[in-house]
Tab-separated table of N, CA and C and ligand atoms in Angstrom:
chain	number	residue	atom	x	y	z
A	106	UNK	N	75.258	26.108	32.609
A	106	UNK	CA	74.047	26.561	31.921
A	106	UNK	C	74.350	26.629	30.429
A	107	UNK	N	73.443	26.077	29.624
A	107	UNK	CA	73.725	26.127	28.192
A	107	UNK	C	73.448	27.518	27.631
A	108	UNK	N	74.072	27.832	26.505
A	108	UNK	CA	73.992	29.200	25.955
A	108	UNK	C	72.565	29.651	25.665
A	109	UNK	N	71.716	28.738	25.176
A	109	UNK	CA	70.362	29.199	24.829
A	109	UNK	C	69.579	29.564	26.086
A	110	UNK	N	69.785	28.809	27.179
A	110	UNK	CA	69.090	29.143	28.429
A	110	UNK	C	69.592	30.478	28.988
A	111	UNK	N	70.895	30.695	28.877
A	111	UNK	CA	71.465	31.960	29.353
A	111	UNK	C	70.863	33.137	28.575
A	112	UNK	N	70.753	32.954	27.255
A	112	UNK	CA	70.167	34.022	26.438
A	112	UNK	C	68.717	34.276	26.824
A	113	UNK	N	67.991	33.194	27.102
A	113	UNK	CA	66.588	33.334	27.478
A	113	UNK	C	66.468	34.132	28.777
A	114	UNK	N	67.348	33.830	29.746
A	114	UNK	CA	67.328	34.556	31.010
A	114	UNK	C	67.683	36.028	30.805
A	115	UNK	N	68.645	36.277	29.924
A	115	UNK	CA	69.013	37.673	29.637
A	115	UNK	C	67.830	38.414	29.040
A	116	UNK	N	67.102	37.753	28.144
A	116	UNK	CA	65.947	38.386	27.516
A	116	UNK	C	64.869	38.660	28.567
A	117	UNK	N	64.706	37.737	29.489
A	117	UNK	CA	63.716	37.938	30.543
A	117	UNK	C	64.078	39.134	31.390
A	118	UNK	N	65.340	39.274	31.706
A	118	UNK	CA	65.793	40.416	32.500
A	118	UNK	C	65.580	41.713	31.753
A	119	UNK	N	65.846	41.698	30.459
A	119	UNK	CA	65.639	42.904	29.658
A	119	UNK	C	64.161	43.259	29.610
A	120	UNK	N	63.310	42.238	29.487
A	120	UNK	CA	61.869	42.495	29.442
A	120	UNK	C	61.410	43.104	30.756
A	121	UNK	N	61.899	42.583	31.865
A	121	UNK	CA	61.525	43.134	33.168
A	121	UNK	C	61.985	44.582	33.302
A	122	UNK	N	63.176	44.874	32.792
A	122	UNK	CA	63.716	46.222	32.901
A	122	UNK	C	62.884	47.224	32.111
A	123	UNK	N	62.127	46.739	31.124
A	123	UNK	CA	61.334	47.639	30.295
A	123	UNK	C	59.960	47.930	30.904
A	124	UNK	N	59.588	47.224	31.955
A	124	UNK	CA	58.304	47.495	32.596
A	124	UNK	C	58.435	48.799	33.381
A	125	UNK	N	57.634	49.804	33.045
A	125	UNK	CA	57.757	51.081	33.753
A	125	UNK	C	57.326	50.968	35.209
A	126	UNK	N	57.976	51.755	36.033
A	126	UNK	CA	57.582	51.803	37.437
A	126	UNK	C	56.404	52.757	37.530
A	127	UNK	N	55.267	52.220	37.898
A	127	UNK	CA	54.046	53.019	37.960
A	127	UNK	C	53.717	53.283	39.418
A	128	UNK	N	53.538	54.563	39.747
A	128	UNK	CA	53.179	54.918	41.116
A	128	UNK	C	51.802	54.351	41.433
A	129	UNK	N	51.664	53.802	42.610
A	129	UNK	CA	50.381	53.251	43.020
A	129	UNK	C	49.474	54.402	43.449
A	130	UNK	N	48.325	54.478	42.793
A	130	UNK	CA	47.383	55.532	43.131
A	130	UNK	C	46.787	55.262	44.500
A	131	UNK	N	46.556	56.331	45.242
A	131	UNK	CA	46.009	56.167	46.585
A	131	UNK	C	45.172	57.373	46.968
A	132	UNK	N	44.182	57.120	47.791
A	132	UNK	CA	43.339	58.200	48.296
A	132	UNK	C	43.534	58.315	49.800
A	133	UNK	N	43.413	59.525	50.299
A	133	UNK	CA	43.460	59.757	51.738
A	133	UNK	C	42.030	60.118	52.165
A	134	UNK	N	41.231	59.081	52.426
A	134	UNK	CA	39.810	59.295	52.716
A	134	UNK	C	39.593	60.128	53.966
A	135	UNK	N	40.456	59.978	54.944
A	135	UNK	CA	40.300	60.701	56.192
A	135	UNK	C	40.346	62.212	55.962
A	136	UNK	N	41.386	62.673	55.280
A	136	UNK	CA	41.486	64.128	55.080
A	136	UNK	C	40.472	64.602	54.049
A	137	UNK	N	40.106	63.740	53.120
A	137	UNK	CA	39.056	64.123	52.154
A	137	UNK	C	37.773	64.468	52.902
A	138	UNK	N	37.448	63.644	53.875
A	138	UNK	CA	36.235	63.892	54.651
A	138	UNK	C	36.381	65.167	55.470
A	139	UNK	N	37.511	65.295	56.150
A	139	UNK	CA	37.748	66.466	56.996
A	139	UNK	C	37.675	67.762	56.193
A	140	UNK	N	38.263	67.739	55.010
A	140	UNK	CA	38.325	68.966	54.194
A	140	UNK	C	37.149	69.093	53.233
A	141	UNK	N	36.208	68.163	53.346
A	141	UNK	CA	34.993	68.162	52.497
A	141	UNK	C	35.352	68.213	51.016
A	142	UNK	N	36.312	67.366	50.648
A	142	UNK	CA	36.712	67.275	49.241
A	142	UNK	C	35.578	66.694	48.418
A	143	UNK	N	35.410	67.196	47.214
A	143	UNK	CA	34.477	66.605	46.262
A	143	UNK	C	35.131	66.619	44.889
A	144	UNK	N	34.711	65.746	44.037
A	144	UNK	CA	35.334	65.599	42.721
A	144	UNK	C	34.780	66.529	41.668
A	145	UNK	N	34.095	67.577	42.089
A	145	UNK	CA	33.536	68.544	41.143
A	145	UNK	C	33.828	69.957	41.652
A	146	UNK	N	33.823	70.937	40.753
A	146	UNK	CA	34.144	72.318	41.157
A	146	UNK	C	33.077	72.909	42.061
A	147	UNK	N	33.437	73.970	42.748
A	147	UNK	CA	32.493	74.770	43.537
A	147	UNK	C	32.390	76.107	42.800
A	148	UNK	N	31.364	76.231	41.990
A	148	UNK	CA	31.289	77.407	41.130
A	148	UNK	C	32.467	77.400	40.169
A	149	UNK	N	33.238	78.481	40.173
A	149	UNK	CA	34.412	78.517	39.296
A	149	UNK	C	35.698	78.151	40.043
A	150	UNK	N	35.565	77.630	41.258
A	150	UNK	CA	36.737	77.222	42.035
A	150	UNK	C	36.992	75.733	41.851
A	151	UNK	N	38.193	75.388	41.437
A	151	UNK	CA	38.558	73.980	41.263
A	151	UNK	C	40.037	73.778	41.562
A	152	UNK	N	40.406	72.540	41.819
A	152	UNK	CA	41.781	72.223	42.221
A	152	UNK	C	42.820	72.751	41.220
A	153	UNK	N	42.508	72.673	39.933
A	153	UNK	CA	43.480	73.111	38.919
A	153	UNK	C	43.871	74.576	39.105
A	154	UNK	N	43.001	75.366	39.732
A	154	UNK	CA	43.280	76.789	39.943
A	154	UNK	C	43.700	77.089	41.381
A	155	UNK	N	43.930	76.052	42.153
A	155	UNK	CA	44.301	76.199	43.563
A	155	UNK	C	45.828	76.145	43.704
A	156	UNK	N	46.370	77.002	44.522
A	156	UNK	CA	47.808	77.054	44.723
A	156	UNK	C	48.377	75.832	45.431
A	157	UNK	N	47.511	74.981	45.956
A	157	UNK	CA	47.981	73.791	46.675
A	157	UNK	C	47.956	72.538	45.808
A	158	UNK	N	47.466	72.673	44.587
A	158	UNK	CA	47.360	71.523	43.685
A	158	UNK	C	48.698	71.229	43.032
A	159	UNK	N	49.044	69.941	42.946
A	159	UNK	CA	50.240	69.488	42.239
A	159	UNK	C	49.730	68.697	41.045
A	160	UNK	N	49.874	69.264	39.858
A	160	UNK	CA	49.282	68.683	38.652
A	160	UNK	C	49.834	67.301	38.346
A	161	UNK	N	48.995	66.497	37.693
A	161	UNK	CA	49.404	65.176	37.232
A	161	UNK	C	50.169	65.288	35.915
A	162	UNK	N	50.244	64.171	35.200
A	162	UNK	CA	51.033	64.128	33.962
A	162	UNK	C	50.484	65.063	32.893
A	163	UNK	N	49.175	65.261	32.881
A	163	UNK	CA	48.589	66.195	31.923
A	163	UNK	C	47.531	67.012	32.653
A	164	UNK	N	46.975	67.995	31.963
A	164	UNK	CA	45.986	68.882	32.591
A	164	UNK	C	44.728	68.135	33.018
A	165	UNK	N	44.458	66.995	32.401
A	165	UNK	CA	43.242	66.247	32.739
A	165	UNK	C	43.511	65.069	33.682
A	166	UNK	N	44.777	64.744	33.921
A	166	UNK	CA	45.104	63.633	34.828
A	166	UNK	C	44.961	64.042	36.289
A	167	UNK	N	44.674	63.062	37.126
A	167	UNK	CA	44.635	63.316	38.560
A	167	UNK	C	46.028	63.743	39.029
A	168	UNK	N	46.037	64.573	40.048
A	168	UNK	CA	47.297	65.010	40.629
A	168	UNK	C	47.276	64.765	42.123
A	169	UNK	N	47.999	65.594	42.838
A	169	UNK	CA	47.988	65.477	44.299
A	169	UNK	C	47.822	66.880	44.878
A	170	UNK	N	47.793	66.937	46.198
A	170	UNK	CA	47.542	68.203	46.879
A	170	UNK	C	48.502	68.326	48.054
A	171	UNK	N	49.020	69.515	48.269
A	171	UNK	CA	50.010	69.728	49.328
A	171	UNK	C	49.441	69.523	50.720
A	172	UNK	N	48.133	69.565	50.863
A	172	UNK	CA	47.554	69.351	52.192
A	172	UNK	C	46.850	68.002	52.326
A	173	UNK	N	46.953	67.146	51.316
A	173	UNK	CA	46.355	65.805	51.353
A	173	UNK	C	47.473	64.765	51.276
A	174	UNK	N	48.128	64.450	52.389
A	174	UNK	CA	49.273	63.541	52.345
A	174	UNK	C	48.910	62.174	51.740
A	175	UNK	N	49.745	61.730	50.817
A	175	UNK	CA	49.602	60.397	50.253
A	175	UNK	C	48.465	60.234	49.271
A	176	UNK	N	47.736	61.286	48.969
A	176	UNK	CA	46.607	61.169	48.043
A	176	UNK	C	47.074	61.570	46.655
A	177	UNK	N	47.003	60.619	45.730
A	177	UNK	CA	47.493	60.867	44.369
A	177	UNK	C	46.353	60.872	43.361
A	178	UNK	N	45.142	60.978	43.861
A	178	UNK	CA	43.985	60.926	42.960
A	178	UNK	C	43.107	62.176	43.068
A	179	UNK	N	43.746	63.318	43.227
A	179	UNK	CA	42.992	64.568	43.307
A	179	UNK	C	42.643	65.025	41.886
A	180	UNK	N	41.372	65.194	41.649
A	180	UNK	CA	40.920	65.613	40.323
A	180	UNK	C	41.227	67.092	40.099
A	181	UNK	N	41.700	67.455	38.897
A	181	UNK	CA	41.891	68.877	38.611
A	181	UNK	C	40.569	69.641	38.681
A	182	UNK	N	39.462	68.928	38.589
A	182	UNK	CA	38.137	69.545	38.671
A	182	UNK	C	37.511	69.405	40.051
A	183	UNK	N	38.303	68.963	41.023
A	183	UNK	CA	37.787	68.798	42.379
A	183	UNK	C	37.806	70.107	43.153
A	184	UNK	N	37.431	70.003	44.414
A	184	UNK	CA	37.380	71.197	45.273
A	184	UNK	C	37.357	70.746	46.733
A	185	UNK	N	37.900	71.565	47.613
A	185	UNK	CA	37.730	71.339	49.049
A	185	UNK	C	37.759	72.696	49.759
A	186	UNK	N	37.470	72.677	51.059
A	186	UNK	CA	37.345	73.936	51.797
A	186	UNK	C	38.673	74.679	51.981
A	187	UNK	N	39.789	74.062	51.627
A	187	UNK	CA	41.100	74.739	51.738
A	187	UNK	C	41.485	75.450	50.450
A	188	UNK	N	40.561	75.470	49.493
A	188	UNK	CA	40.878	76.074	48.188
A	188	UNK	C	41.484	77.475	48.363
A	189	UNK	N	42.560	77.738	47.622
A	189	UNK	CA	43.225	79.046	47.674
A	189	UNK	C	43.675	79.392	46.257
A	190	UNK	N	43.246	80.528	45.777
A	190	UNK	CA	43.573	80.942	44.399
A	190	UNK	C	45.068	80.830	44.126
A	191	UNK	N	45.382	80.176	43.014
A	191	UNK	CA	46.780	80.040	42.595
A	191	UNK	C	47.342	81.438	42.320
A	192	UNK	N	48.524	81.731	42.815
A	192	UNK	CA	49.105	83.061	42.675
A	192	UNK	C	49.688	83.363	41.338
B	300	LIG	FE1	42.000	70.864	45.648
B	300	LIG	FE2	41.562	71.498	48.186
B	300	LIG	FE3	43.936	70.613	47.489
B	300	LIG	FE4	43.168	73.006	46.702
B	300	LIG	S1	43.520	72.398	48.810
B	300	LIG	S2	44.155	71.435	45.415
B	300	LIG	S3	40.951	72.702	46.393
B	300	LIG	S4	42.014	69.453	47.371
């Protein structure tokens, strides 16, 4: 392999290494239906204030929920019937 091709391949590998690993967002529609999840608060009750909510990267990003397996798109402003005041 000539030196310029080797360098090109090295650069390609470096470029690939710089691509961040992004978690694939997913919804668990089955449990959303069962738990009557909605993407809006119920009065002053919302996921951000629920003890089962796992916050996303920021306060406004989607997070996940301890009782919604595999669902990574829980809105901090959402609500479901399992809501429990954060302690
Ligand atoms: Fe939101 Fe319900 Fe999970 Fe609480 S239990 S974080 S209200 S989806």
